[in-house]
Amino acid sequence: MQRLPTGEVVITPRNFKLLEELEHSEKGMGDMSISYGLVDSSDIFMGEWNGGILGPHGTQHDSRFYELRITVPESYPAVPPRVRFVSRINMSCVDGDTGEIIYGKVPATRNWNRNMGMEQVLISLRAEMASDANRRTRQPPEGSTF
């Protein structure tokens, strides 16, 4: 969404927003402790993405790499993407049975607005790993999955 000098608000279409996010990720322009990209580069709807988070230093997540699956709904970016951990993880904002994030417990999804993107969600999840509620939580063996 952007406001023109005339005051008119222009809403960026879903695919333009996703192409912008893909380019941002592929060029390594963001936070280097996270990654995201299309599952299938020929998917013209850009609905399924892989994500990755490098665990924060000084926590139980230190040096671990967590794999995630991101599903982008048709109403994106008006609503946040659906995010599920593939790598097994114990966190207060993740459903322990499915690996799905609990939207009300992740600041980026709880306070979502259409100017945000996948990068903000992944950064928010990484920050949650370092939070007092999660930094010392014992983790499953590395390599285990949901």
mmCIF file of C-alpha atoms in Angstrom:
data_model
loop_
_atom_site.group_PDB
_atom_site.id
_atom_site.type_symbol
_atom_site.label_atom_id
_atom_site.label_comp_id
_atom_site.label_asym_id
_atom_site.label_seq_id
_atom_site.Cartn_x
_atom_site.Cartn_y
_atom_site.Cartn_z
ATOM 1 C CA MET A 1 0.000 0.000 0.000
ATOM 2 C CA GLN A 2 1.322 3.428 -0.837
ATOM 3 C CA ARG A 3 -0.034 6.948 -0.659
ATOM 4 C CA LEU A 4 0.391 9.129 -3.737
ATOM 5 C CA PRO A 5 1.162 12.877 -3.481
ATOM 6 C CA THR A 6 -2.494 13.485 -4.329
ATOM 7 C CA GLY A 7 -3.476 11.609 -1.162
ATOM 8 C CA GLU A 8 -4.841 8.669 -3.117
ATOM 9 C CA VAL A 9 -4.022 5.257 -1.622
ATOM 10 C CA VAL A 10 -2.766 2.574 -4.008
ATOM 11 C CA ILE A 11 -2.976 -1.040 -2.854
ATOM 12 C CA THR A 12 -0.212 -3.275 -4.200
ATOM 13 C CA PRO A 13 -1.617 -6.459 -5.787
ATOM 14 C CA ARG A 14 -0.728 -9.790 -4.144
ATOM 15 C CA ASN A 15 1.554 -11.052 -6.929
ATOM 16 C CA PHE A 16 3.479 -7.766 -7.131
ATOM 17 C CA LYS A 17 4.056 -7.903 -3.372
ATOM 18 C CA LEU A 18 5.222 -11.536 -3.610
ATOM 19 C CA LEU A 19 7.556 -10.802 -6.533
ATOM 20 C CA GLU A 20 9.049 -7.958 -4.503
ATOM 21 C CA GLU A 21 9.561 -10.280 -1.521
ATOM 22 C CA LEU A 22 11.099 -12.990 -3.718
ATOM 23 C CA GLU A 23 13.565 -10.539 -5.246
ATOM 24 C CA HIS A 24 14.430 -9.165 -1.791
ATOM 25 C CA SER A 25 15.179 -12.672 -0.523
ATOM 26 C CA GLU A 26 17.062 -13.905 -3.597
ATOM 27 C CA LYS A 27 19.356 -10.883 -3.571
ATOM 28 C CA GLY A 28 20.143 -11.378 0.125
ATOM 29 C CA MET A 29 18.964 -7.872 0.953
ATOM 30 C CA GLY A 30 17.449 -8.669 4.350
ATOM 31 C CA ASP A 31 18.320 -10.289 7.642
ATOM 32 C CA MET A 32 20.913 -13.005 6.942
ATOM 33 C CA SER A 33 19.734 -15.178 9.856
ATOM 34 C CA ILE A 34 16.538 -16.013 7.963
ATOM 35 C CA SER A 35 15.764 -17.208 4.452
ATOM 36 C CA TYR A 36 12.689 -17.798 2.320
ATOM 37 C CA GLY A 37 11.939 -18.739 -1.250
ATOM 38 C CA LEU A 38 9.441 -20.486 -3.487
ATOM 39 C CA VAL A 39 8.993 -24.247 -3.159
ATOM 40 C CA ASP A 40 8.426 -24.448 -6.925
ATOM 41 C CA SER A 41 9.833 -21.669 -9.106
ATOM 42 C CA SER A 42 7.260 -22.477 -11.806
ATOM 43 C CA ASP A 43 4.310 -21.844 -9.431
ATOM 44 C CA ILE A 44 2.719 -18.768 -11.014
ATOM 45 C CA PHE A 45 0.468 -18.291 -7.978
ATOM 46 C CA MET A 46 3.486 -18.221 -5.616
ATOM 47 C CA GLY A 47 1.470 -19.953 -2.903
ATOM 48 C CA GLU A 48 4.001 -22.286 -1.255
ATOM 49 C CA TRP A 49 7.298 -21.110 0.195
ATOM 50 C CA ASN A 50 10.117 -22.642 2.219
ATOM 51 C CA GLY A 51 11.537 -20.681 5.098
ATOM 52 C CA GLY A 52 14.552 -21.051 7.328
ATOM 53 C CA ILE A 53 15.670 -19.568 10.621
ATOM 54 C CA LEU A 54 19.135 -19.815 12.148
ATOM 55 C CA GLY A 55 18.717 -20.102 15.915
ATOM 56 C CA PRO A 56 19.926 -17.150 18.006
ATOM 57 C CA HIS A 57 23.307 -17.340 19.755
ATOM 58 C CA GLY A 58 23.269 -17.989 23.491
ATOM 59 C CA THR A 59 19.949 -19.870 23.489
ATOM 60 C CA GLN A 60 18.870 -23.518 23.276
ATOM 61 C CA HIS A 61 18.431 -22.775 19.549
ATOM 62 C CA ASP A 62 22.083 -21.731 19.069
ATOM 63 C CA SER A 63 23.540 -23.021 15.765
ATOM 64 C CA ARG A 64 20.366 -24.896 14.836
ATOM 65 C CA PHE A 65 18.702 -24.338 11.495
ATOM 66 C CA TYR A 66 14.915 -24.579 11.518
ATOM 67 C CA GLU A 67 12.970 -25.340 8.352
ATOM 68 C CA LEU A 68 9.484 -23.876 7.888
ATOM 69 C CA ARG A 69 6.700 -24.073 5.326
ATOM 70 C CA ILE A 70 4.893 -20.849 4.445
ATOM 71 C CA THR A 71 1.522 -20.867 2.673
ATOM 72 C CA VAL A 72 0.413 -17.579 1.165
ATOM 73 C CA PRO A 73 -3.391 -17.243 0.997
ATOM 74 C CA GLU A 74 -5.176 -15.497 -1.869
ATOM 75 C CA SER A 75 -6.048 -12.586 0.439
ATOM 76 C CA TYR A 76 -2.359 -11.888 1.212
ATOM 77 C CA PRO A 77 -1.069 -9.291 2.107
ATOM 78 C CA ALA A 78 -4.347 -8.258 3.749
ATOM 79 C CA VAL A 79 -3.895 -11.310 6.003
ATOM 80 C CA PRO A 80 -0.642 -12.913 7.190
ATOM 81 C CA PRO A 81 0.801 -16.046 5.615
ATOM 82 C CA ARG A 82 0.208 -19.406 7.300
ATOM 83 C CA VAL A 83 3.462 -20.627 8.817
ATOM 84 C CA ARG A 84 4.328 -24.104 10.048
ATOM 85 C CA PHE A 85 7.615 -25.412 11.396
ATOM 86 C CA VAL A 86 8.820 -28.535 9.577
ATOM 87 C CA SER A 87 11.684 -28.916 12.048
ATOM 88 C CA ARG A 88 10.435 -29.953 15.467
ATOM 89 C CA ILE A 89 10.712 -27.118 17.988
ATOM 90 C CA ASN A 90 9.422 -26.375 21.482
ATOM 91 C CA MET A 91 8.220 -22.775 21.698
ATOM 92 C CA SER A 92 5.326 -21.075 23.453
ATOM 93 C CA CYS A 93 4.046 -19.690 20.131
ATOM 94 C CA VAL A 94 4.112 -23.004 18.227
ATOM 95 C CA ASP A 95 1.516 -25.792 18.388
ATOM 96 C CA GLY A 96 3.432 -28.805 19.716
ATOM 97 C CA ASP A 97 1.393 -31.289 17.668
ATOM 98 C CA THR A 98 1.376 -29.639 14.240
ATOM 99 C CA GLY A 99 4.240 -27.117 14.213
ATOM 100 C CA GLU A 100 1.820 -24.336 13.221
ATOM 101 C CA ILE A 101 2.528 -20.953 14.728
ATOM 102 C CA ILE A 102 -0.068 -19.541 17.102
ATOM 103 C CA TYR A 103 -0.883 -16.193 15.481
ATOM 104 C CA GLY A 104 -1.947 -14.400 18.647
ATOM 105 C CA LYS A 105 1.412 -15.171 20.282
ATOM 106 C CA VAL A 106 3.717 -13.937 17.492
ATOM 107 C CA PRO A 107 3.998 -10.128 17.431
ATOM 108 C CA ALA A 108 4.287 -9.876 13.629
ATOM 109 C CA THR A 109 1.116 -11.888 13.001
ATOM 110 C CA ARG A 110 -0.791 -10.499 15.973
ATOM 111 C CA ASN A 111 -0.153 -6.921 14.762
ATOM 112 C CA TRP A 112 -0.263 -7.729 11.038
ATOM 113 C CA ASN A 113 -0.780 -5.037 8.417
ATOM 114 C CA ARG A 114 -0.516 -5.275 4.649
ATOM 115 C CA ASN A 115 2.841 -3.451 4.600
ATOM 116 C CA MET A 116 4.467 -6.381 6.386
ATOM 117 C CA GLY A 117 5.756 -9.551 4.762
ATOM 118 C CA MET A 118 7.243 -12.977 5.297
ATOM 119 C CA GLU A 119 10.555 -11.508 6.425
ATOM 120 C CA GLN A 120 8.908 -9.747 9.376
ATOM 121 C CA VAL A 121 7.172 -12.977 10.425
ATOM 122 C CA LEU A 122 10.427 -14.964 10.340
ATOM 123 C CA ILE A 123 12.325 -12.221 12.198
ATOM 124 C CA SER A 124 9.559 -12.132 14.801
ATOM 125 C CA LEU A 125 9.777 -15.913 15.259
ATOM 126 C CA ARG A 126 13.554 -15.692 15.680
ATOM 127 C CA ALA A 127 13.097 -12.960 18.303
ATOM 128 C CA GLU A 128 10.635 -15.254 20.109
ATOM 129 C CA MET A 129 13.340 -17.947 20.204
ATOM 130 C CA ALA A 130 15.512 -15.513 22.168
ATOM 131 C CA SER A 131 12.704 -14.353 24.479
ATOM 132 C CA ASP A 132 12.686 -15.250 28.173
ATOM 133 C CA ALA A 133 9.780 -17.620 27.534
ATOM 134 C CA ASN A 134 11.729 -19.705 24.989
ATOM 135 C CA ARG A 135 15.486 -19.171 25.210
ATOM 136 C CA ARG A 136 16.083 -21.940 27.764
ATOM 137 C CA THR A 137 13.317 -24.336 26.716
ATOM 138 C CA ARG A 138 14.732 -27.798 26.089
ATOM 139 C CA GLN A 139 14.580 -28.706 22.390
ATOM 140 C CA PRO A 140 13.940 -32.007 20.587
ATOM 141 C CA PRO A 141 16.898 -33.752 18.951
ATOM 142 C CA GLU A 142 18.247 -31.837 15.993
ATOM 143 C CA GLY A 143 16.882 -33.169 12.709
ATOM 144 C CA SER A 144 13.516 -34.297 14.109
ATOM 145 C CA THR A 145 10.422 -33.097 12.263
ATOM 146 C CA PHE A 146 6.681 -32.626 12.758
#
